[in-house]
């Protein structure tokens, strides 16, 4: 992480001194959390190619809000859909890794109707289009997509539940049906993030629209308290990504 912190500072310094926007590679949640803990003399923005992306590129610069991020979407679809395997995120990622592609040049991989939409840096896009021809046992054809189809974007499913309090550990326990001790282990393992920032505070009270991520399990949006029961327990609403 020390090298990554140095890299962030270098990108920010270059953007400030030369008055243009600089970009990082794709960052995971832990790396995004590190970025949010640093202080710069210049603005930065995170974007992964679509709203709600988990893996994002950081842009540094005075004009970063208007920046054109160096991200391409590759559409990888089975040549013969009828005979294709049921393809998963793991299948696409494994095939890409098998081509010698590094994880940091790849963003999210969204699956819809057995088609993979691969977010990548512009610099690797042509190579993927030319070389990715097989995922699992399925022959695929690749092309550049202008945008992610609206139907491919997963929307959170609203759920209501009763909890004793709005503490983050209590809410996570309710959403994923964990025991309190299991939730504690996730905190200790540094796997709980709020808005892509590491959270180690068990008793943190999430705000409305906070996005809580539990590495290895998923993420959900906290919608807030709807009311209370006769026993003064909270009725809360969350939007769970499934």
Short mmCIF file of C-alpha atoms in Angstrom, two decimals:
data_model
loop_
_atom_site.label_atom_id
_atom_site.label_comp_id
_atom_site.label_asym_id
_atom_site.label_seq_id
_atom_site.Cartn_x
_atom_site.Cartn_y
_atom_site.Cartn_z
CA UNK A 1 0.00 0.00 0.00
CA UNK A 2 2.96 2.32 0.56
CA UNK A 3 3.84 2.19 -3.14
CA UNK A 4 0.22 2.87 -4.09
CA UNK A 5 0.04 5.87 -1.76
CA UNK A 6 3.19 7.21 -3.39
CA UNK A 7 1.63 6.66 -6.81
CA UNK A 8 -1.51 8.61 -5.83
CA UNK A 9 0.61 11.52 -4.60
CA UNK A 10 2.64 11.50 -7.81
CA UNK A 11 -0.50 11.60 -9.97
CA UNK A 12 -1.95 14.44 -7.91
CA UNK A 13 1.30 16.43 -8.00
CA UNK A 14 1.64 15.99 -11.77
CA UNK A 15 -1.95 17.11 -12.34
CA UNK A 16 -1.45 20.17 -10.13
CA UNK A 17 1.87 21.23 -11.66
CA UNK A 18 1.04 20.60 -15.33
CA UNK A 19 -2.64 21.58 -15.32
CA UNK A 20 -4.03 18.43 -16.92
CA UNK A 21 -5.95 15.42 -15.65
CA UNK A 22 -4.08 12.27 -14.66
CA UNK A 23 -5.58 8.81 -14.16
CA UNK A 24 -4.86 5.78 -12.01
CA UNK A 25 -5.44 2.14 -12.92
CA UNK A 26 -8.65 0.48 -11.72
CA UNK A 27 -8.84 0.40 -7.92
CA UNK A 28 -10.53 -2.09 -5.63
CA UNK A 29 -12.38 -1.05 -2.47
CA UNK A 30 -9.32 -1.29 -0.24
CA UNK A 31 -7.37 0.94 -2.61
CA UNK A 32 -10.26 3.39 -2.93
CA UNK A 33 -10.39 3.52 0.86
CA UNK A 34 -6.69 4.35 1.00
CA UNK A 35 -7.23 7.11 -1.55
CA UNK A 36 -10.05 8.65 0.50
CA UNK A 37 -7.78 8.80 3.57
CA UNK A 38 -5.18 10.97 1.81
CA UNK A 39 -5.15 14.73 1.43
CA UNK A 40 -4.37 16.47 -1.85
CA UNK A 41 -4.09 20.06 -3.02
CA UNK A 42 -6.17 19.18 -6.04
CA UNK A 43 -9.54 17.55 -6.71
CA UNK A 44 -10.00 13.91 -7.61
CA UNK A 45 -12.95 11.83 -8.79
CA UNK A 46 -13.69 8.11 -8.94
CA UNK A 47 -15.57 6.52 -11.84
CA UNK A 48 -15.78 2.96 -13.10
CA UNK A 49 -17.58 3.40 -16.42
CA UNK A 50 -21.14 3.41 -15.05
CA UNK A 51 -22.95 4.59 -11.93
CA UNK A 52 -22.52 2.19 -9.04
CA UNK A 53 -19.35 0.49 -10.32
CA UNK A 54 -17.30 -1.22 -7.63
CA UNK A 55 -13.91 -1.00 -9.31
CA UNK A 56 -13.07 2.56 -10.30
CA UNK A 57 -10.39 4.70 -11.91
CA UNK A 58 -9.29 7.84 -10.06
CA UNK A 59 -8.94 11.09 -12.01
CA UNK A 60 -6.83 13.91 -10.53
CA UNK A 61 -7.04 17.50 -11.75
CA UNK A 62 -8.84 20.81 -11.62
CA UNK A 63 -11.11 19.63 -14.44
CA UNK A 64 -11.58 16.05 -13.24
CA UNK A 65 -15.38 16.44 -13.02
CA UNK A 66 -15.45 16.93 -16.79
CA UNK A 67 -12.75 14.37 -17.56
CA UNK A 68 -13.18 11.70 -20.22
CA UNK A 69 -12.09 8.56 -18.40
CA UNK A 70 -9.88 6.12 -20.37
CA UNK A 71 -12.40 3.30 -20.02
CA UNK A 72 -13.72 1.01 -22.76
CA UNK A 73 -16.59 -1.48 -22.52
CA UNK A 74 -16.01 -4.79 -24.29
CA UNK A 75 -19.05 -6.90 -25.13
CA UNK A 76 -18.18 -10.61 -25.11
CA UNK A 77 -21.04 -12.78 -26.34
CA UNK A 78 -21.32 -16.47 -27.20
CA UNK A 79 -21.15 -17.23 -30.92
CA UNK A 80 -23.75 -19.99 -30.45
CA UNK A 81 -25.96 -18.91 -27.53
CA UNK A 82 -28.00 -22.12 -27.65
CA UNK A 83 -24.96 -24.28 -26.90
CA UNK A 84 -23.12 -21.92 -24.58
CA UNK A 85 -22.15 -22.68 -21.00
CA UNK A 86 -23.77 -20.66 -18.25
CA UNK A 87 -21.01 -18.07 -17.90
CA UNK A 88 -20.12 -16.35 -14.64
CA UNK A 89 -17.96 -13.44 -13.54
CA UNK A 90 -15.32 -15.95 -12.46
CA UNK A 91 -15.32 -17.55 -15.92
CA UNK A 92 -14.74 -14.27 -17.73
CA UNK A 93 -12.10 -13.10 -15.27
CA UNK A 94 -10.29 -16.43 -15.45
CA UNK A 95 -10.15 -16.28 -19.24
CA UNK A 96 -8.81 -12.73 -19.14
CA UNK A 97 -6.16 -13.65 -16.57
CA UNK A 98 -5.25 -16.57 -18.82
CA UNK A 99 -4.35 -14.06 -21.53
CA UNK A 100 -1.80 -12.52 -19.19
CA UNK A 101 -3.91 -9.45 -18.49
CA UNK A 102 -3.30 -7.79 -15.12
CA UNK A 103 -6.24 -7.21 -12.80
CA UNK A 104 -5.52 -3.49 -12.41
CA UNK A 105 -6.37 -2.76 -16.06
CA UNK A 106 -9.79 -4.39 -15.64
CA UNK A 107 -12.83 -2.90 -13.96
CA UNK A 108 -16.18 -4.54 -13.28
CA UNK A 109 -17.44 -7.44 -15.36
CA UNK A 110 -21.21 -7.31 -15.69
CA UNK A 111 -23.12 -10.39 -16.86
CA UNK A 112 -26.52 -10.04 -18.55
CA UNK A 113 -28.27 -12.69 -20.66
CA UNK A 114 -25.05 -14.73 -20.62
CA UNK A 115 -23.15 -11.86 -22.24
CA UNK A 116 -20.16 -10.35 -20.47
CA UNK A 117 -19.62 -6.60 -20.45
CA UNK A 118 -15.98 -6.07 -19.55
CA UNK A 119 -14.80 -2.66 -18.38
CA UNK A 120 -11.13 -2.09 -19.11
CA UNK A 121 -8.57 0.63 -19.72
CA UNK A 122 -8.42 1.89 -23.29
CA UNK A 123 -4.85 0.67 -23.56
CA UNK A 124 -5.85 -3.01 -23.32
CA UNK A 125 -9.19 -2.90 -25.18
CA UNK A 126 -7.92 -3.80 -28.65
CA UNK A 127 -5.93 -6.73 -27.26
CA UNK A 128 -9.02 -8.13 -25.52
CA UNK A 129 -11.15 -7.79 -28.66
CA UNK A 130 -8.54 -9.63 -30.71
CA UNK A 131 -7.48 -12.31 -28.23
CA UNK A 132 -10.48 -13.21 -26.06
CA UNK A 133 -12.15 -15.94 -28.08
CA UNK A 134 -13.11 -18.54 -25.50
CA UNK A 135 -14.66 -18.39 -22.04
CA UNK A 136 -14.85 -21.72 -20.25
CA UNK A 137 -15.81 -24.08 -23.13
CA UNK A 138 -17.76 -21.40 -25.00
CA UNK A 139 -16.54 -19.62 -28.13
CA UNK A 140 -17.19 -15.89 -27.82
CA UNK A 141 -16.92 -12.89 -30.10
CA UNK A 142 -15.87 -9.51 -28.74
CA UNK A 143 -16.70 -5.98 -29.80
CA UNK A 144 -16.61 -2.51 -28.32
CA UNK A 145 -19.92 -1.42 -26.76
CA UNK A 146 -20.96 2.21 -26.63
CA UNK A 147 -22.60 1.82 -23.23
CA UNK A 148 -23.78 -0.75 -20.73
CA UNK A 149 -27.39 -1.74 -21.54
CA UNK A 150 -29.80 -0.43 -18.94
CA UNK A 151 -31.15 -3.94 -18.43
CA UNK A 152 -27.67 -5.13 -17.46
CA UNK A 153 -27.36 -2.79 -14.47
CA UNK A 154 -28.40 -4.58 -11.31
CA UNK A 155 -30.79 -2.60 -9.17
CA UNK A 156 -31.07 -3.22 -5.44
CA UNK A 157 -34.06 -5.17 -4.20
CA UNK A 158 -35.81 -3.50 -1.29
CA UNK A 159 -36.12 -5.48 1.90
CA UNK A 160 -37.53 -4.52 5.26
CA UNK A 161 -36.34 -5.96 8.55
CA UNK A 162 -36.56 -5.38 12.27
CA UNK A 163 -33.37 -4.57 14.19
CA UNK A 164 -32.58 -3.61 17.76
CA UNK A 165 -30.56 -0.55 16.73
CA UNK A 166 -29.04 1.26 13.76
CA UNK A 167 -25.51 0.12 14.59
CA UNK A 168 -23.70 -1.08 11.50
CA UNK A 169 -22.83 -4.48 12.97
CA UNK A 170 -26.49 -5.07 13.85
CA UNK A 171 -27.67 -4.11 10.36
CA UNK A 172 -25.06 -6.24 8.58
CA UNK A 173 -26.00 -9.17 10.80
CA UNK A 174 -29.67 -8.78 9.83
CA UNK A 175 -29.08 -8.33 6.10
CA UNK A 176 -26.84 -11.38 5.69
CA UNK A 177 -28.25 -13.46 8.56
CA UNK A 178 -24.88 -13.51 10.32
CA UNK A 179 -24.32 -14.15 13.99
CA UNK A 180 -22.89 -11.18 15.88
CA UNK A 181 -19.60 -13.06 16.30
CA UNK A 182 -19.41 -13.69 12.54
CA UNK A 183 -19.97 -9.98 11.86
CA UNK A 184 -17.19 -9.17 14.32
CA UNK A 185 -14.81 -11.37 12.32
CA UNK A 186 -15.63 -9.44 9.14
CA UNK A 187 -14.76 -6.19 10.89
CA UNK A 188 -11.53 -7.63 12.26
CA UNK A 189 -10.62 -8.90 8.78
CA UNK A 190 -11.20 -5.35 7.42
CA UNK A 191 -13.94 -6.47 5.05
CA UNK A 192 -16.62 -3.89 5.84
CA UNK A 193 -16.75 -0.73 3.72
CA UNK A 194 -19.08 2.26 3.73
CA UNK A 195 -19.15 4.18 0.46
CA UNK A 196 -15.92 2.43 -0.56
CA UNK A 197 -14.19 3.50 2.65
CA UNK A 198 -12.99 0.97 5.19
CA UNK A 199 -15.10 1.01 8.35
CA UNK A 200 -13.74 -0.51 11.55
CA UNK A 201 -16.30 1.07 13.86
CA UNK A 202 -18.80 -1.60 14.94
CA UNK A 203 -21.22 1.01 16.29
CA UNK A 204 -21.16 3.32 13.27
CA UNK A 205 -24.66 4.55 12.39
CA UNK A 206 -25.08 4.56 8.61
CA UNK A 207 -26.74 7.50 6.92
CA UNK A 208 -29.51 7.20 4.35
CA UNK A 209 -28.16 6.18 0.92
CA UNK A 210 -24.88 4.88 2.36
CA UNK A 211 -23.63 1.89 0.37
CA UNK A 212 -22.33 -0.86 2.65
CA UNK A 213 -20.06 -3.48 1.09
CA UNK A 214 -19.09 -6.75 2.76
CA UNK A 215 -16.23 -8.27 0.82
CA UNK A 216 -17.05 -11.77 -0.30
CA UNK A 217 -20.77 -11.36 0.41
CA UNK A 218 -22.11 -8.38 -1.52
CA UNK A 219 -23.38 -4.88 -0.87
CA UNK A 220 -26.55 -3.04 0.02
CA UNK A 221 -27.92 0.49 0.27
CA UNK A 222 -29.19 1.68 3.63
CA UNK A 223 -32.52 3.45 3.13
CA UNK A 224 -33.17 4.36 6.77
CA UNK A 225 -35.73 3.74 9.49
CA UNK A 226 -39.36 3.34 8.44
CA UNK A 227 -40.82 3.14 11.94
CA UNK A 228 -40.73 1.21 15.20
CA UNK A 229 -42.47 -1.86 16.59
CA UNK A 230 -44.51 -2.00 19.76
CA UNK A 231 -41.36 -3.18 21.51
CA UNK A 232 -39.44 -0.10 20.29
CA UNK A 233 -37.35 -2.00 17.76
CA UNK A 234 -36.47 -0.30 14.48
CA UNK A 235 -38.09 -1.25 11.18
CA UNK A 236 -35.49 -0.45 8.54
CA UNK A 237 -35.34 -0.56 4.75
CA UNK A 238 -32.34 -1.68 2.73
CA UNK A 239 -31.73 -2.25 -0.97
CA UNK A 240 -29.75 -5.45 -1.46
CA UNK A 241 -27.78 -6.11 -4.66
CA UNK A 242 -28.30 -9.76 -5.63
#
